[in-house]
Tab-separated table of C-alpha atoms in Angstrom:
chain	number	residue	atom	x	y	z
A	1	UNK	CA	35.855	2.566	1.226
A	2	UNK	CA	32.768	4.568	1.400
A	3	UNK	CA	30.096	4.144	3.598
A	4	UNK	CA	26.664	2.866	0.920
A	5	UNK	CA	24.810	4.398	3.243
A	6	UNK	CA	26.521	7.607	3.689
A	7	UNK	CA	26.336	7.859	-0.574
A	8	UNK	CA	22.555	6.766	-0.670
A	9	UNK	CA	21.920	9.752	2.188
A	10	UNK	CA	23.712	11.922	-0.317
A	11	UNK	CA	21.981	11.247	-3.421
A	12	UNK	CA	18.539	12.007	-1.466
A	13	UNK	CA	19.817	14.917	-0.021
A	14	UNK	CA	20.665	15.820	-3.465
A	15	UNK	CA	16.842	15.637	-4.729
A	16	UNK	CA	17.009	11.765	-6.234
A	17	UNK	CA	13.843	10.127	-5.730
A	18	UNK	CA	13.268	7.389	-8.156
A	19	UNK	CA	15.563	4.346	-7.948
A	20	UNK	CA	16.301	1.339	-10.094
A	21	UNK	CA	18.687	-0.768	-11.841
A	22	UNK	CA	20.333	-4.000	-12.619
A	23	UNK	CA	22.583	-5.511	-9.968
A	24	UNK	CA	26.005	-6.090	-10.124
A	25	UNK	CA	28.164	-7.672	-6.904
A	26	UNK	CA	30.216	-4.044	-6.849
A	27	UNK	CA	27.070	-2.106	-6.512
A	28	UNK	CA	25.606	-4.665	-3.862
A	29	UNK	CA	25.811	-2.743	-0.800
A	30	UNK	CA	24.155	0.429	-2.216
A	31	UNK	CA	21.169	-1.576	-3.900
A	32	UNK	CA	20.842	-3.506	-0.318
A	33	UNK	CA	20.552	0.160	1.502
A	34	UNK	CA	18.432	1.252	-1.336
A	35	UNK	CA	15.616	-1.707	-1.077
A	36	UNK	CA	16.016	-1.784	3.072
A	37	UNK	CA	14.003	1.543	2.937
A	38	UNK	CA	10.791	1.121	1.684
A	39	UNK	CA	10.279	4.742	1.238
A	40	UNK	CA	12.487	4.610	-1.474
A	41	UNK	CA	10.809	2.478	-3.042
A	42	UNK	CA	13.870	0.844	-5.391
A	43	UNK	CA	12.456	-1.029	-9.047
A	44	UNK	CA	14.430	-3.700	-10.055
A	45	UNK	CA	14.897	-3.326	-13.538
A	46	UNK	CA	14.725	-6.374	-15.981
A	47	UNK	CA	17.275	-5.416	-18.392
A	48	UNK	CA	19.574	-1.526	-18.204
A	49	UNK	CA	17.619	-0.515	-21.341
A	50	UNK	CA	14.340	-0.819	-19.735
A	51	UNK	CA	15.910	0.936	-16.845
A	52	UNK	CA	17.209	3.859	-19.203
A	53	UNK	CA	13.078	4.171	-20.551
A	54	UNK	CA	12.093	3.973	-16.903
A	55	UNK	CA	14.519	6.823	-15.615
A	56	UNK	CA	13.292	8.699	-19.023
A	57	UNK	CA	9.706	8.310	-18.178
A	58	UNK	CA	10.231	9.205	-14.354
A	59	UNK	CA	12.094	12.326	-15.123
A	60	UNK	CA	9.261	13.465	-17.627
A	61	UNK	CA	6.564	12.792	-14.713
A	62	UNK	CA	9.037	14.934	-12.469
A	63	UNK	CA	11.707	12.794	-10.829
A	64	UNK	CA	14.842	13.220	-10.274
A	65	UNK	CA	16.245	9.229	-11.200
A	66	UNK	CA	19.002	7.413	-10.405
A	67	UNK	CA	19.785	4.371	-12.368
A	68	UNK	CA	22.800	1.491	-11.441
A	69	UNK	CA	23.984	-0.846	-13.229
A	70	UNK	CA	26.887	-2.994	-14.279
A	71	UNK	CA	28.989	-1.744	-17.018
A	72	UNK	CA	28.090	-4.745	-19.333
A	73	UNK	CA	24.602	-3.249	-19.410
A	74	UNK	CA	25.905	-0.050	-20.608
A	75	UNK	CA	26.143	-2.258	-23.751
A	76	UNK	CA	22.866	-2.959	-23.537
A	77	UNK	CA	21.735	0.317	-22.863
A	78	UNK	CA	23.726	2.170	-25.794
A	79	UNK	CA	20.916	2.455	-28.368
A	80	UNK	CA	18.517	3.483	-25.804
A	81	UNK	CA	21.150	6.561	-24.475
A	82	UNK	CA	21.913	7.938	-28.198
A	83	UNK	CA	18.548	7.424	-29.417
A	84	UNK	CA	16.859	8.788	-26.031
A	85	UNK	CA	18.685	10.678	-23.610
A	86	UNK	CA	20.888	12.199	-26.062
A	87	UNK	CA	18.747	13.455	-28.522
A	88	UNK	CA	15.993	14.484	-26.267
A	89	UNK	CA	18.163	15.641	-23.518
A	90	UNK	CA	16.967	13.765	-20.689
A	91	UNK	CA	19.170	13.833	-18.018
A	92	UNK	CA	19.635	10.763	-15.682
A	93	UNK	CA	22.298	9.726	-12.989
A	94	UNK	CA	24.374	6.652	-14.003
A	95	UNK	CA	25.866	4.545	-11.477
A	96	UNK	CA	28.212	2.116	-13.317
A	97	UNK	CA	30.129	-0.162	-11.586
A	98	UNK	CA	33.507	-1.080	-13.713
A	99	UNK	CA	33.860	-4.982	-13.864
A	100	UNK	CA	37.098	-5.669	-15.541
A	101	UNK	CA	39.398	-1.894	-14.548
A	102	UNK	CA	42.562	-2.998	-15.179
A	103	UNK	CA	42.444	-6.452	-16.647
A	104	UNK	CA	42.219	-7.668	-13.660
A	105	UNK	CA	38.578	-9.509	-13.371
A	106	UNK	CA	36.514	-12.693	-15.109
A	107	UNK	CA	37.370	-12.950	-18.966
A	108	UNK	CA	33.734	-11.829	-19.326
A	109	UNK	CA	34.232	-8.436	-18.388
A	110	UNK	CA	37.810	-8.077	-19.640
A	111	UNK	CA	36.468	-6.584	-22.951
A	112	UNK	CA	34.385	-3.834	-21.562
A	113	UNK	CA	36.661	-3.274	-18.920
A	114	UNK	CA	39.491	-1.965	-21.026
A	115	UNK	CA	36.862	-0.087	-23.414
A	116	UNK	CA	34.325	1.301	-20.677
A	117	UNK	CA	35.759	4.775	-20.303
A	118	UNK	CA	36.775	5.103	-24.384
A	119	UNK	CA	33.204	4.033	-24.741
A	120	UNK	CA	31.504	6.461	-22.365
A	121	UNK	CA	33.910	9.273	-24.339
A	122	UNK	CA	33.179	8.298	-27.789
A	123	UNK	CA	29.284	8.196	-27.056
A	124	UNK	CA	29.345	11.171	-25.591
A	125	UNK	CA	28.352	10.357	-22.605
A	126	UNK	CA	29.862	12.645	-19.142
A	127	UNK	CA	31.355	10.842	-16.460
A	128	UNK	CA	33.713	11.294	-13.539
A	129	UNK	CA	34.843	7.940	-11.295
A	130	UNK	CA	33.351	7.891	-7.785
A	131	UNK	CA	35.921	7.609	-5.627
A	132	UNK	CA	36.237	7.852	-1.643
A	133	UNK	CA	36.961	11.584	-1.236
A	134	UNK	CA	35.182	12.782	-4.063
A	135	UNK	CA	31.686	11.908	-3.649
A	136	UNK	CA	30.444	15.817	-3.242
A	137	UNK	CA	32.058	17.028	-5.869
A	138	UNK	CA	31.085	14.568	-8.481
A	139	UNK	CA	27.353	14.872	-7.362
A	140	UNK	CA	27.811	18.567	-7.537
A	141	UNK	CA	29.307	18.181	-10.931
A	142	UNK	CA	26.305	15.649	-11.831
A	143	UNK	CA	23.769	17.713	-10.941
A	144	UNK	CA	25.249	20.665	-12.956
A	145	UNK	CA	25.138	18.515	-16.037
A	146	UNK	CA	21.620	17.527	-15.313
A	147	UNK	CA	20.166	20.234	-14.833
A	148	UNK	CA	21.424	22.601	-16.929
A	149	UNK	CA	22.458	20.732	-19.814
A	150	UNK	CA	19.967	18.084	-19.229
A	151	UNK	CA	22.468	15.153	-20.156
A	152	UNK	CA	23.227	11.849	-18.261
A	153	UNK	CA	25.902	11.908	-15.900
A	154	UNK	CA	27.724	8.422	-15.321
A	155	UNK	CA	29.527	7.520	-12.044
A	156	UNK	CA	32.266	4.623	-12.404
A	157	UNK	CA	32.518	2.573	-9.354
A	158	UNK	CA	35.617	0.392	-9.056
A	159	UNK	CA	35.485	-2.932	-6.848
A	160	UNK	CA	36.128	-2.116	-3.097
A	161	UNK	CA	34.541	1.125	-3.162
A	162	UNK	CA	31.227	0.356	-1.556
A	163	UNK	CA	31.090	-3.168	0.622
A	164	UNK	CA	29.668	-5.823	-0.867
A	165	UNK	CA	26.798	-8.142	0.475
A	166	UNK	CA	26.623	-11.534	-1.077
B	1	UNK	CA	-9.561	-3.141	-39.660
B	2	UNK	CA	-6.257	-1.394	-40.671
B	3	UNK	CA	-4.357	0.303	-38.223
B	4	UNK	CA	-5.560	3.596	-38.901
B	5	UNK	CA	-9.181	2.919	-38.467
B	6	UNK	CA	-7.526	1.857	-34.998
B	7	UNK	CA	-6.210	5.441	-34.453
B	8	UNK	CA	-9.285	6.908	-35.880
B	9	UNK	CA	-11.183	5.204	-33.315
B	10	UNK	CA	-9.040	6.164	-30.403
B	11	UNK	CA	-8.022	9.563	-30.983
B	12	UNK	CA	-11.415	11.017	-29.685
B	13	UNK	CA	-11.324	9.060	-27.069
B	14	UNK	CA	-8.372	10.386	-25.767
B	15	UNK	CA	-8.004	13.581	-22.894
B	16	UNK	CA	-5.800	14.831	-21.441
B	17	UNK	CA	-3.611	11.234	-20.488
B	18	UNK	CA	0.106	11.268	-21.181
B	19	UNK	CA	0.072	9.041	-23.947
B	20	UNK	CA	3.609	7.112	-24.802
B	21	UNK	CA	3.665	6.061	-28.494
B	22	UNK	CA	6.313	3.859	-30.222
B	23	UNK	CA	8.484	4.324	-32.571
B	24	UNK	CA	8.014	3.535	-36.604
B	25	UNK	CA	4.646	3.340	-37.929
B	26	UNK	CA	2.424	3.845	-34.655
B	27	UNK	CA	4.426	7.494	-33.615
B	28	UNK	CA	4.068	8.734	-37.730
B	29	UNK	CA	0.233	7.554	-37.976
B	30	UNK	CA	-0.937	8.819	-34.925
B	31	UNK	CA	0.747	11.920	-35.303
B	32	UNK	CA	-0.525	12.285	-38.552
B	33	UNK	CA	-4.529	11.638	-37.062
B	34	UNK	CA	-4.197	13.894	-34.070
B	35	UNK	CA	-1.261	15.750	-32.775
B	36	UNK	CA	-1.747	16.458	-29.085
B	37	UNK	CA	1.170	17.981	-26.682
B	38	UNK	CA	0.180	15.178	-24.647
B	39	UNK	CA	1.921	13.019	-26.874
B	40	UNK	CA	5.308	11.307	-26.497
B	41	UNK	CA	6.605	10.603	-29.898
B	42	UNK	CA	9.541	7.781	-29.087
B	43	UNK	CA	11.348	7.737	-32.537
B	44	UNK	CA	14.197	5.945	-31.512
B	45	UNK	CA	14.283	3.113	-28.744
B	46	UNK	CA	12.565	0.702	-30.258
B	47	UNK	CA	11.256	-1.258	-27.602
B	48	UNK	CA	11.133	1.147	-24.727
B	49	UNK	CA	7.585	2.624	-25.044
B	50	UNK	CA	6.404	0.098	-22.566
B	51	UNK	CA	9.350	0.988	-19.770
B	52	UNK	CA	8.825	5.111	-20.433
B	53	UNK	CA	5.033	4.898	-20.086
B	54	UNK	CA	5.669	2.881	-17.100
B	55	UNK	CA	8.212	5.909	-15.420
B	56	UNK	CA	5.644	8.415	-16.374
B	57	UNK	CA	2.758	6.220	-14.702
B	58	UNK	CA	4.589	6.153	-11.764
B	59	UNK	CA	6.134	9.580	-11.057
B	60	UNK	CA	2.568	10.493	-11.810
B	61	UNK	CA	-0.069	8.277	-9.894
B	62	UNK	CA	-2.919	10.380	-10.117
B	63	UNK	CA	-2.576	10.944	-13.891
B	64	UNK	CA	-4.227	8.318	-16.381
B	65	UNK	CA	-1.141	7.224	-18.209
B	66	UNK	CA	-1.396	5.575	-21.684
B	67	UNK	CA	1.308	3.950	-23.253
B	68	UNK	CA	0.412	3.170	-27.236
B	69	UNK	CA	2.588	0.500	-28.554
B	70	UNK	CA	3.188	-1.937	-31.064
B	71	UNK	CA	3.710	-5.806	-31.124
B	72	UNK	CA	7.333	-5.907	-32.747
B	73	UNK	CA	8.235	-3.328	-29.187
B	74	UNK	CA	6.260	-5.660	-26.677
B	75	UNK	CA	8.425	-8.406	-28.128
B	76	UNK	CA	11.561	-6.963	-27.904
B	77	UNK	CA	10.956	-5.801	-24.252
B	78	UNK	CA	8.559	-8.782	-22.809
B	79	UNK	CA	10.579	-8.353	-19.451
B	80	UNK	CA	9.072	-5.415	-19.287
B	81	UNK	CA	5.745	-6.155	-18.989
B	82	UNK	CA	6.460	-8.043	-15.956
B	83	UNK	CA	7.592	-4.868	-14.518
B	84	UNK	CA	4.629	-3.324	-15.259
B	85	UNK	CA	2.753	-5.815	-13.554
B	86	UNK	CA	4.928	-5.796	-10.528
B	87	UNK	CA	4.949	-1.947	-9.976
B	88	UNK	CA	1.099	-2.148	-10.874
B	89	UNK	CA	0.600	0.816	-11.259
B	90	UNK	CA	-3.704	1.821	-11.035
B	91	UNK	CA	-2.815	4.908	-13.420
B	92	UNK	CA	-2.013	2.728	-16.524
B	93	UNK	CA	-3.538	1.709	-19.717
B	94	UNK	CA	-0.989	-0.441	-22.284
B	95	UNK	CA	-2.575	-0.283	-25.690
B	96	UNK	CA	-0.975	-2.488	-28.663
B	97	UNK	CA	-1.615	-1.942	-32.287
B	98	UNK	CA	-1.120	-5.621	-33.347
B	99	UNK	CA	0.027	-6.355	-37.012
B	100	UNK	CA	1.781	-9.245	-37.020
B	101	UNK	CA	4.653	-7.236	-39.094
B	102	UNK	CA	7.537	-4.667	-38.411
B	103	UNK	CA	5.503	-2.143	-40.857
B	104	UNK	CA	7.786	0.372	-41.270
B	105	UNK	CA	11.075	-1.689	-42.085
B	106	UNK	CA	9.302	-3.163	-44.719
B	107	UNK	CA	6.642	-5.255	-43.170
B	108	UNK	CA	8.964	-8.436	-41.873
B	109	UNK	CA	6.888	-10.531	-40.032
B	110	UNK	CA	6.912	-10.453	-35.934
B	111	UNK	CA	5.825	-13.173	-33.987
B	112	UNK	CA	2.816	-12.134	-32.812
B	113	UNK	CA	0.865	-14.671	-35.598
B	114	UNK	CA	1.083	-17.033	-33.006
B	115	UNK	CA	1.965	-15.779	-30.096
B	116	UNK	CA	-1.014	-13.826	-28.165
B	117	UNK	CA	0.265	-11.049	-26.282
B	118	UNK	CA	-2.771	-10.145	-24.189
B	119	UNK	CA	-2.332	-13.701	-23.092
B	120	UNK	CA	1.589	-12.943	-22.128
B	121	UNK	CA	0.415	-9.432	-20.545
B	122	UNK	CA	-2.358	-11.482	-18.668
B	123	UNK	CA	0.065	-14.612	-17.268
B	124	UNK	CA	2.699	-11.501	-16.182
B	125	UNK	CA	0.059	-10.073	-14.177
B	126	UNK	CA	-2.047	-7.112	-15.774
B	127	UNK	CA	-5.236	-6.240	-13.278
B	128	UNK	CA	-7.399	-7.318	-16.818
B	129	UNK	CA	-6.369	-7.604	-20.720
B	130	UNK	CA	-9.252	-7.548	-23.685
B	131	UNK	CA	-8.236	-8.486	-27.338
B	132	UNK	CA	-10.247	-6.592	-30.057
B	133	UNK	CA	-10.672	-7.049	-33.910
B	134	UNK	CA	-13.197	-4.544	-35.116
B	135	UNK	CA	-13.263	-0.857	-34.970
B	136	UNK	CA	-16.947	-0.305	-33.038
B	137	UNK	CA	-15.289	-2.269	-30.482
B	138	UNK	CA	-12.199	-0.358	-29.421
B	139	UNK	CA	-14.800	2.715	-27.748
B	140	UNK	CA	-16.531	-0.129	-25.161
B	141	UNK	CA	-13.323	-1.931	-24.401
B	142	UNK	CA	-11.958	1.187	-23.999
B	143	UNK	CA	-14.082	2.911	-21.569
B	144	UNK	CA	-14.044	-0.423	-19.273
B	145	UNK	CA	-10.511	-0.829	-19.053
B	146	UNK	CA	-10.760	3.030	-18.440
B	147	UNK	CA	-12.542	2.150	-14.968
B	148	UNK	CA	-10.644	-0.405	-14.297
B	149	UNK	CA	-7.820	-0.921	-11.378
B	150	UNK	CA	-4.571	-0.880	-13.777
B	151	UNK	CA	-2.299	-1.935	-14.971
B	152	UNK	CA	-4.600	-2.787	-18.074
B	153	UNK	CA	-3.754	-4.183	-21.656
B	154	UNK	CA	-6.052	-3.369	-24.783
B	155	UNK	CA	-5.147	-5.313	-27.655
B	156	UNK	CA	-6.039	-3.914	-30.693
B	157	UNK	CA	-5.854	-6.122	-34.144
B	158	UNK	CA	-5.167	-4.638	-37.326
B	159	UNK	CA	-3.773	-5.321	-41.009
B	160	UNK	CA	-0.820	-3.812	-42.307
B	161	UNK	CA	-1.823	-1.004	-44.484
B	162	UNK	CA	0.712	1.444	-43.051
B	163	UNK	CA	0.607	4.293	-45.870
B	164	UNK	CA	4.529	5.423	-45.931
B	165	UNK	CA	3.980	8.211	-47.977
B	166	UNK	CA	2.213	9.685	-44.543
B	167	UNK	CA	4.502	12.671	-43.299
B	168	UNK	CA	7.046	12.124	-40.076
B	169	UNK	CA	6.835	13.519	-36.922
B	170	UNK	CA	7.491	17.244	-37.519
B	171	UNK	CA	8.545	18.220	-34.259
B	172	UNK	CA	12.107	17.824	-33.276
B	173	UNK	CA	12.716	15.769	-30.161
B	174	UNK	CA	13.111	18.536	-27.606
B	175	UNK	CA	9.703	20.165	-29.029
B	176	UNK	CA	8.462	16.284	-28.139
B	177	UNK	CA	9.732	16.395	-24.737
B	178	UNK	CA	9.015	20.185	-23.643
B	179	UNK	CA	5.286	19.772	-24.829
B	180	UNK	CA	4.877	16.397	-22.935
B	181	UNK	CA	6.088	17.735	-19.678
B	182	UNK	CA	4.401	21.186	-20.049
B	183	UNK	CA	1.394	18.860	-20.522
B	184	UNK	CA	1.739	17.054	-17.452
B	185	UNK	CA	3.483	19.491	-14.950
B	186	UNK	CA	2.566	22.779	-16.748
């Protein structure tokens, strides 16, 4: 397991400073740290799309953003990524937790599950997945991406990898 | 009034504010009656003109953000305006060119023939909303939403007379996006 708020201390350390997203049980204990510190200041997002035009604004007004969100909203989010971030290269990080890894999960998220990283590929959209050693190096890898190629990084999160409050 | 007599009226009002335009017709007519590095061109993402003018708004707080949309994007993304009025931010002025029509799809109707959208942005929570209909009134409603506490919603109501033999944005999207944040942080 990793520590939510060991990762949280990381991503600020890293220079993230603008925070939202769309909740997912996976991602519970991170989004719990994030809204316990009011500094932070973390926007619930009403839909991952919105969230995607929120990061994109932010970053133009000179954040560094950080958006989660459940990998059914990457669905959601698609149009706004290759018609957006893509083409104007606006970089963003992508937390993404991965309902359904394995086949193993509700039959809602069985779909998405088995097509998230073929999906992320064929879109052309960078990702590593988070996992309890690697946290560093992926961030180090993010940031890379981001701020020299000015692309959205994603982060897959599988279930157990941050606790879970609900 | 048709939308561009909308424009026309704006455009000298306009500074130096960030200004977040929607995609289709609004981005290609107000391009085409003032192009100003200030200006964010969204030609894809239909809907998220509302959600980008709100980032910008709030990584900058002391900058007067605008964000120049249209009524088939505030449909799309309502949610969003009730994150606008949550974050409420003071900076930010959400101007809609209203009409009625998806203009540059070939002029399919929206919704917004009966549903009034100031009245939506007003029951979400915007600081103060004013609907106009006629061209000399755009420059007073204007300057008082101007000194107002934001977030604030101008709705503007026009005909569709989109001319679509008017040029598209010329600049490619990374032009867009280096101009706009040389604008802001340059």
């Amino acid at each position: 397991m990793l520590s939510s708020k060991i990762f949280v201390d990381k991503l600020r350390g890293n220079g993230f400073d603008f925070f939202t997203g769309v909740p997912c049980s996976l991602l519970s204990g991170l989004i719990a740290e994030l809204e316990a510190d009011q500094g932070i200041g973390y926007i619930p997002s009403v839909r991952e799309d919105a969230g995607v035009g929120l990061c994109a604004g932010a970053y133009m007004g000179g954040k560094q953003p950080v958006l989660l969100m459940q990998n059914s909203g990457f669905g959601y989010s698609l149009n706004a990524f290759t018609s957006l971030n893509l083409i104007y290269n606006i970089p963003v990080l992508v937390i993404m937790s991965w309902r359904g890894c394995g086949g193993n999960d509700a039959p809602e998220h069985i779909i998405m599950g088995d097509i998230n990283e073929p999906l992320l590929k064929t879109s052309g959209m960078e990702y590593s997945v988070l996992d309890e050693n690697n946290a560093d190096q992926v961030l180090t890898t993010a940031l890379k991406k981001i701020n020299d190629e000015k692309v959205p990084y994603t982060l897959l999160v599988k279930k157990g990898l941050f606790d879970e409050r609900h | 009034m048709k939308g561009i007599e909308a424009f026309e009226a704006l455009a000298p009002l306009l500074k130096n504010e960030p200004t977040v335009l929607a995609n289709g017709f609004i981005s290609r007519a107000f391009f085409n009656v003032t192009d100003r590095k200030e200006n964010f061109y969204m030609i894809g993402s239909m809907g998220l003109a509302s959600s980008i003018g709100l980032g910008v708004a709030l990584a900058q707080p002391e900058r007067k953000t605008l964000i120049l949309d249209g009524d088939g994007n505030v449909l799309m993304s309502m949610g969003t305006l009730a994150m606008i009025a949550t974050c409420a931010p003071k900076n930010l002025i959400h101007i809609v060119i209203d009409n009625e029509v998806y203009e540059s799809t070939g002029s399919q109707r929206t919704l917004s023939h009966e549903i009034k959208l100031e009245e939506v942005a007003k029951s979400s929570g915007y600081k103060q909303v004013m609907r106009v209909t006629r061209p000399e009134e755009i420059q007073p409603a204007y300057e008082k939403l101007y000194q107002a506490e934001g977030p604030v919603f101008l709705l503007i109501k026009v005909e569709p007379a989109f001319d679509a033999s008017q040029g598209r944005v010329t600049h490619t999207p990374e032009e867009i996006r280096d101009r706009f944040m040389e604008s802001i942080t340059g």
